[in-house]
PDB file of C-alpha atoms in Angstrom:
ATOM      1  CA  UNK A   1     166.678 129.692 101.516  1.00 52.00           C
ATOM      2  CA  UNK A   2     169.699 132.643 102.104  1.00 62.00           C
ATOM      3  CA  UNK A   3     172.283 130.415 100.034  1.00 72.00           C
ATOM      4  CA  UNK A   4     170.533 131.335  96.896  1.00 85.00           C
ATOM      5  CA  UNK A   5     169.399 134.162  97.644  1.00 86.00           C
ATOM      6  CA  UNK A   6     172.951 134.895  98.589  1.00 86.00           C
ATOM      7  CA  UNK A   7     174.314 133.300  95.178  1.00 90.00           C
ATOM      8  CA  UNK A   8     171.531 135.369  93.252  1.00 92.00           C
ATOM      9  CA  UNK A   9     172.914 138.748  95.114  1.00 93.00           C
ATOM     10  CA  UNK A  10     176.264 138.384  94.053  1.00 94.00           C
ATOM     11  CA  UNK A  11     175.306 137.194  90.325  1.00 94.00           C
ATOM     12  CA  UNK A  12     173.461 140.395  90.430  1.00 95.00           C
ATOM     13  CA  UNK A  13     176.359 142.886  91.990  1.00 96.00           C
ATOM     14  CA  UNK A  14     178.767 141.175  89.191  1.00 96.00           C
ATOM     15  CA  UNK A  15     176.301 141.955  86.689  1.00 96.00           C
ATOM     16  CA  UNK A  16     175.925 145.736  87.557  1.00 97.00           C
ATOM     17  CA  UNK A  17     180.094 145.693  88.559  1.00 97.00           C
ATOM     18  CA  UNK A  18     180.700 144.470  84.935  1.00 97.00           C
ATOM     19  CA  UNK A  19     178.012 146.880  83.736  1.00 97.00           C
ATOM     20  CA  UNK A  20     179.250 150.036  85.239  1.00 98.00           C
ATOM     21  CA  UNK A  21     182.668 148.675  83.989  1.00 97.00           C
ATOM     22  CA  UNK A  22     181.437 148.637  80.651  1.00 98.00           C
ATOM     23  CA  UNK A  23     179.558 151.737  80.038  1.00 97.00           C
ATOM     24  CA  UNK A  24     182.747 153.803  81.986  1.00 98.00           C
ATOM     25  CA  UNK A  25     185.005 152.192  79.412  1.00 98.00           C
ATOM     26  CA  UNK A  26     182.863 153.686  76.636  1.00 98.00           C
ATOM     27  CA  UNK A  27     182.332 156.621  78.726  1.00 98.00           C
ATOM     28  CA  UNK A  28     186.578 157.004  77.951  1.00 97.00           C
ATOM     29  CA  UNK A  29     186.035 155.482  74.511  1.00 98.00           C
ATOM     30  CA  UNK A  30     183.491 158.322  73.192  1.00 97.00           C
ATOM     31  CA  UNK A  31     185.563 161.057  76.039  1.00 97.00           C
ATOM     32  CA  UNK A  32     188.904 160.388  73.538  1.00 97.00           C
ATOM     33  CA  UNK A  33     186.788 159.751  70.328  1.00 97.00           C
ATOM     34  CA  UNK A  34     185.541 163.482  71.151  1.00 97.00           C
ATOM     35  CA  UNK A  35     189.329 164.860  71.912  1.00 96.00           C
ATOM     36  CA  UNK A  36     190.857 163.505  68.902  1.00 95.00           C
ATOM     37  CA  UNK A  37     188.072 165.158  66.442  1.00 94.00           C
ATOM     38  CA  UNK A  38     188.891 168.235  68.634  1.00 94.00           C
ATOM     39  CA  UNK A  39     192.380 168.397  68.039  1.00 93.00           C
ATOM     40  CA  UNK A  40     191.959 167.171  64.049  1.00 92.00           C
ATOM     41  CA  UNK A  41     189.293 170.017  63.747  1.00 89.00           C
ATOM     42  CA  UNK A  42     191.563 172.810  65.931  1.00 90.00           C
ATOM     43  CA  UNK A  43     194.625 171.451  63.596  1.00 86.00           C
ATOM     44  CA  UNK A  44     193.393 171.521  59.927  1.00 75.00           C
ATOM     45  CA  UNK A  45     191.686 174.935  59.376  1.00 66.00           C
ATOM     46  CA  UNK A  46     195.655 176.315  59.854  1.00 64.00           C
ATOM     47  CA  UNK A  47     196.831 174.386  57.184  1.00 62.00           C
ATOM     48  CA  UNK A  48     193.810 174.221  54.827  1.00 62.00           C
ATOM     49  CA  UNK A  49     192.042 177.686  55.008  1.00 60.00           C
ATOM     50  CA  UNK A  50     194.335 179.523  53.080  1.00 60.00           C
ATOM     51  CA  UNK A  51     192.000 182.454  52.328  1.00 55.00           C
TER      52      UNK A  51
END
């Protein structure tokens, strides 16, 4: 019995590798989504407010 056992181990630490992969990837995603609105948002008031 360990050889699948063993196979089913390291399906399961790929799965939760690629996982973790994926949500720190949109972890950066959102992280630079969130940086850019900053900087649009800190950028336009001095060139639109002009009151």
């Amino acid at each position: 019995m360990p050889a699948p056992l063993g196979a089913h181990y390291s399906l399961l630490i790929t799965h939760y590798s690629l996982l973790i992969t994926h949500y720190s990837l949109l972890i950066t995603h959102y992280s630079l989504l969130i940086t850019y609105y900053l900087l649009l948002i800190t950028s336009t008031p001095r060139r639109s407010r002009k009151y």
